[in-house]
Short mmCIF file of C-alpha atoms and ligand atoms in Angstrom, two decimals:
data_model
loop_
_atom_site.label_atom_id
_atom_site.label_comp_id
_atom_site.label_asym_id
_atom_site.label_seq_id
_atom_site.Cartn_x
_atom_site.Cartn_y
_atom_site.Cartn_z
CA MET A 1 -0.32 0.47 -0.24
CA SER A 2 1.54 3.68 -0.87
CA LEU A 3 0.85 6.03 0.89
CA THR A 4 0.56 9.82 1.22
CA LEU A 5 1.99 12.67 3.18
CA ARG A 6 -1.61 14.30 5.12
CA VAL A 7 -1.73 17.25 5.81
CA TYR A 8 -5.08 19.35 7.47
CA VAL A 9 -5.84 22.69 7.62
CA PRO A 10 -8.46 22.91 10.24
CA SER A 11 -11.13 25.51 8.89
CA HIS A 12 -11.99 26.58 12.74
CA PRO A 13 -12.40 30.55 13.35
CA LEU A 14 -10.55 30.42 16.26
CA ILE A 15 -7.78 29.32 14.27
CA LYS A 16 -8.20 31.46 11.76
CA HIS A 17 -8.14 34.36 14.17
CA TRP A 18 -5.18 33.82 16.05
CA LEU A 19 -3.60 33.06 13.10
CA SER A 20 -4.60 36.27 11.13
CA VAL A 21 -3.42 37.84 15.12
CA ALA A 22 0.25 36.53 14.47
CA ARG A 23 0.45 36.82 11.16
CA ASP A 24 -0.17 41.27 11.72
CA GLU A 25 3.30 43.00 12.33
CA SER A 26 1.95 45.00 15.03
CA THR A 27 1.09 42.28 17.67
CA PRO A 28 3.55 42.58 20.39
CA THR A 29 5.31 39.95 21.85
CA VAL A 30 2.95 39.34 24.84
CA LEU A 31 0.36 39.01 22.39
CA PHE A 32 1.66 37.22 20.04
CA ARG A 33 2.78 34.46 22.95
CA SER A 34 -0.99 34.56 23.58
CA ALA A 35 -1.84 33.55 20.11
CA MET A 36 0.87 30.96 19.47
CA THR A 37 -0.51 29.36 22.88
CA GLU A 38 -4.20 29.38 21.29
CA LEU A 39 -2.77 28.32 17.75
CA GLY A 40 -1.06 24.86 19.55
CA ARG A 41 -3.85 24.56 21.69
CA TRP A 42 -6.40 24.51 18.78
CA LEU A 43 -4.55 22.60 16.34
CA THR A 44 -3.50 19.76 18.95
CA TYR A 45 -7.15 19.26 19.34
CA GLU A 46 -7.65 18.42 16.08
CA ALA A 47 -4.55 16.50 15.62
CA THR A 48 -4.94 14.03 18.70
CA ARG A 49 -8.66 13.25 17.74
CA ASP A 50 -7.59 10.44 16.23
CA TRP A 51 -4.73 9.58 17.71
CA LEU A 52 -5.24 9.56 20.82
CA PRO A 53 -5.49 5.88 22.14
CA THR A 54 -8.84 4.84 24.05
CA THR A 55 -9.66 2.31 26.34
CA GLU A 56 -13.76 0.86 26.78
CA SER A 57 -14.93 0.20 30.09
CA GLU A 58 -18.19 0.40 32.03
CA VAL A 59 -19.34 3.04 34.94
CA GLN A 60 -21.71 3.62 37.53
CA THR A 61 -23.23 6.57 37.62
CA PRO A 62 -25.98 8.00 40.26
CA LEU A 63 -29.03 5.80 38.07
CA ALA A 64 -27.03 3.43 36.14
CA PRO A 65 -24.11 1.14 34.94
CA CYS A 66 -22.84 2.88 31.81
CA PRO A 67 -20.56 1.92 28.77
CA ALA A 68 -17.41 4.57 29.44
CA THR A 69 -14.39 5.48 27.23
CA PHE A 70 -11.05 6.73 28.42
CA ILE A 71 -8.07 7.95 27.36
CA ASP A 72 -5.18 4.47 27.61
CA PRO A 73 -2.65 5.22 30.49
CA GLU A 74 -0.59 2.48 29.05
CA VAL A 75 0.42 3.68 25.78
CA PRO A 76 3.15 6.86 26.15
CA ILE A 77 1.80 9.65 24.60
CA VAL A 78 5.45 12.23 23.65
CA VAL A 79 5.67 15.90 23.06
CA VAL A 80 8.32 17.29 21.11
CA PRO A 81 8.56 21.10 20.53
CA ILE A 82 11.54 22.03 18.19
CA LEU A 83 13.29 24.87 20.18
CA ARG A 84 13.12 27.44 20.19
CA ALA A 85 9.39 28.83 18.68
CA GLY A 86 7.94 25.58 18.97
CA LEU A 87 8.10 26.10 22.71
CA ALA A 88 5.70 28.62 22.00
CA LEU A 89 2.70 25.70 21.07
CA LEU A 90 3.72 24.00 24.31
CA ASP A 91 1.61 25.40 26.94
CA GLY A 92 -1.39 24.93 24.68
CA ALA A 93 -0.40 21.13 23.61
CA GLN A 94 0.44 20.27 27.11
CA ALA A 95 -3.21 21.54 28.30
CA LEU A 96 -4.83 19.15 26.23
CA LEU A 97 -2.02 16.78 27.48
CA PRO A 98 -1.16 17.32 30.74
CA LEU A 99 0.53 13.32 30.73
CA ALA A 100 2.53 13.66 28.09
CA SER A 101 6.26 12.95 28.33
CA ILE A 102 8.12 15.64 26.74
CA TYR A 103 11.19 15.80 25.51
CA HIS A 104 13.42 19.62 24.09
CA VAL A 105 15.70 19.23 20.72
CA GLY A 106 16.90 22.40 19.71
CA LEU A 107 17.51 22.69 15.94
CA VAL A 108 18.95 25.85 14.73
CA ARG A 109 18.99 27.23 10.94
CA ASN A 110 22.50 28.44 9.79
CA GLU A 111 21.14 31.63 7.60
CA GLU A 112 23.34 31.54 5.31
CA THR A 113 22.36 27.45 3.78
CA LEU A 114 19.59 27.29 5.59
CA GLU A 115 20.27 23.83 6.82
CA ALA A 116 19.66 22.94 10.41
CA SER A 117 22.14 21.42 12.85
CA CYS A 118 20.96 19.90 16.30
CA TYR A 119 21.91 21.95 19.64
CA LEU A 120 20.33 20.10 21.97
CA ASN A 121 19.19 16.49 21.99
CA LYS A 122 17.03 15.14 25.43
CA LEU A 123 15.10 12.42 23.76
CA PRO A 124 15.44 9.22 24.61
CA GLU A 125 18.29 5.98 22.61
CA GLN A 126 14.59 4.31 22.21
CA MET A 127 10.42 5.02 22.50
CA PRO A 128 8.52 2.02 23.53
CA PRO A 129 6.83 0.47 20.30
CA GLY A 130 3.36 2.13 20.19
CA THR A 131 4.78 5.93 20.94
CA ARG A 132 2.44 8.11 20.26
CA VAL A 133 4.78 11.89 19.02
CA LEU A 134 3.17 15.01 19.10
CA VAL A 135 5.64 17.53 17.20
CA THR A 136 5.54 21.25 18.10
CA ASP A 137 7.08 24.11 15.35
CA PRO A 138 5.64 26.68 14.40
CA MET A 139 6.80 27.28 10.41
CA LEU A 140 7.97 24.52 8.43
CA ALA A 141 9.87 26.43 5.73
CA THR A 142 12.64 24.38 3.30
CA GLY A 143 11.41 21.57 6.02
CA GLY A 144 15.15 20.79 7.02
CA SER A 145 14.08 20.83 11.12
CA SER A 146 11.96 18.81 10.75
CA HIS A 147 12.93 16.99 8.75
CA SER A 148 16.13 16.41 10.48
CA LEU A 149 14.10 15.58 13.95
CA LEU A 150 11.68 12.85 12.27
CA LYS A 151 15.12 11.36 11.25
CA LEU A 152 15.55 11.22 14.61
CA LEU A 153 12.21 10.13 16.03
CA VAL A 154 12.53 7.24 13.36
CA GLU A 155 15.76 6.15 14.84
CA ARG A 156 14.94 6.31 18.01
CA GLY A 157 11.84 3.66 16.86
CA VAL A 158 8.81 6.10 16.49
CA ASP A 159 6.16 4.74 13.82
CA PRO A 160 6.17 7.74 11.31
CA SER A 161 2.54 6.80 11.02
CA LEU A 162 2.39 7.82 14.42
CA ILE A 163 3.63 11.61 14.73
CA ARG A 164 1.90 14.38 14.31
CA ILE A 165 2.92 17.63 13.23
CA VAL A 166 1.80 20.90 14.41
CA ALA A 167 2.92 23.85 12.38
CA VAL A 168 0.94 27.13 12.78
CA VAL A 169 1.94 27.93 8.53
CA ALA A 170 4.05 25.56 6.06
CA ALA A 171 5.46 26.38 3.03
CA PRO A 172 4.94 23.80 -0.07
CA GLN A 173 8.19 23.64 0.12
CA ALA A 174 8.51 21.44 3.52
CA LEU A 175 5.22 19.49 2.50
CA GLN A 176 7.16 17.86 -0.61
CA LEU A 177 10.22 17.53 1.33
CA LEU A 178 8.93 15.83 4.12
CA GLY A 179 5.88 14.01 1.90
CA ALA A 180 9.15 11.88 -0.06
CA ASP A 181 10.76 10.52 3.21
CA PHE A 182 7.97 10.30 5.91
CA PRO A 183 4.64 9.18 3.84
CA ALA A 184 3.22 8.24 6.74
CA LEU A 185 3.59 11.22 8.27
CA SER A 186 0.78 13.82 9.17
CA ILE A 187 0.30 17.53 9.49
CA PHE A 188 -1.46 19.80 11.32
CA THR A 189 -1.19 23.41 10.35
CA ALA A 190 -3.42 26.67 9.85
CA ALA A 191 -2.23 27.94 7.05
CA ILE A 192 -0.29 26.54 3.28
CA ASP A 193 1.97 29.53 2.48
CA GLU A 194 3.06 30.84 -1.42
CA GLY A 195 6.38 29.74 -0.46
CA LEU A 196 9.84 31.15 0.33
CA ASN A 197 11.78 34.41 -0.11
CA ASP A 198 15.11 34.55 -0.94
CA ARG A 199 16.38 34.09 2.76
CA GLY A 200 14.22 31.18 3.35
CA TYR A 201 11.64 32.79 4.80
CA ILE A 202 8.23 32.23 4.47
CA VAL A 203 5.79 34.15 2.59
CA PRO A 204 3.83 35.99 3.51
CA GLY A 205 4.26 34.00 6.38
CA LEU A 206 4.41 35.88 10.35
CA GLY A 207 8.47 36.52 10.41
CA ASP A 208 10.71 34.80 12.85
CA ALA A 209 8.51 32.71 14.67
CA GLY A 210 11.38 32.53 17.53
CA ASP A 211 12.29 36.06 17.82
CA ARG A 212 8.80 37.17 17.57
CA THR A 213 8.01 34.51 20.94
CA PHE A 214 10.82 36.09 22.19
CA GLY A 215 11.14 39.58 21.88
CA THR A 216 14.50 39.14 20.45
C1 PRP B 1 12.83 28.57 12.74
C2 PRP B 1 11.36 27.65 13.32
C3 PRP B 1 11.77 26.80 12.43
C4 PRP B 1 12.84 26.79 11.51
C5 PRP B 1 11.94 25.80 10.24
O1 PRP B 1 13.67 27.84 13.64
O2 PRP B 1 11.41 27.55 14.65
O3 PRP B 1 11.97 25.35 13.65
O4 PRP B 1 13.19 27.31 11.74
O5 PRP B 1 12.99 26.67 9.01
P1 PRP B 1 13.14 25.35 8.48
O6 PRP B 1 11.01 24.42 7.82
O7 PRP B 1 13.35 25.76 6.74
O8 PRP B 1 13.91 24.08 8.53
P2 PRP B 1 14.98 28.73 13.64
O9 PRP B 1 16.39 28.56 13.27
O10 PRP B 1 15.08 30.27 13.35
O11 PRP B 1 15.31 28.82 15.63
P3 PRP B 1 14.51 29.83 16.05
O12 PRP B 1 13.27 28.72 16.54
O13 PRP B 1 15.85 28.85 17.81
O14 PRP B 1 14.00 30.81 16.01
N1 URA B 2 11.32 30.12 10.10
C1 URA B 2 10.73 31.12 11.04
O1 URA B 2 10.99 31.58 12.19
N2 URA B 2 9.76 32.12 9.97
C2 URA B 2 9.99 31.94 8.18
O2 URA B 2 9.67 32.34 7.96
C3 URA B 2 10.59 30.69 8.43
C4 URA B 2 11.28 29.86 8.82
#
């Protein structure tokens, strides 16, 4: 069976609203951070719909026994924010996944070559089979940063079909790269933009997500 990358752009007014706030160059840092938190929350909500494992049991209501569905506590759930800017989406993701383990990975693009290099890797050497991994990275530009992280995850035994990337803006170049090497992956993003400028920034995009999040 051949697989094709799945890219979801949820049509939700809250996602559209907070994306517009984040895109606006006049949005100050404090509000930009709020927008990213909200986008992290709502995109995670969409991304976890058919991904969170559940288990069936029964509860006793005050009136009668009743079939019940719970999140399966036995299946490992992991969130990996790509530093720095992925941290901006983490609060929103964690609000919905309070029991997830968080493994930080720091990746930075070289401003000339646009190649990503890893300066921090807190991933365990191996992940248990069946581990669900949610990656947060607001910008998928060339796709180099997220591609590097996916390689690290697959090397540690993660099944790409159990990985979801939550992004804010994706460029076609990133979707092409990720789709070619990780066709089983799913991406949830607030927008797919036109492309990249000659400095590798997404156009129209929202500028430098890390700098706007941290006021640098
Ligand atoms: C930005 C952004 C993504 C990456 C996307 O990070 O947060 O991680 O670029 O670009 P790519 O798809 O071309 O790899 P940056 O390297 O600027 O680091 P920062 O988050 O610390 O600002
Ligand atoms: N990283 C960003 O922060 N913004 C872009 O547009 C591209 C990469």
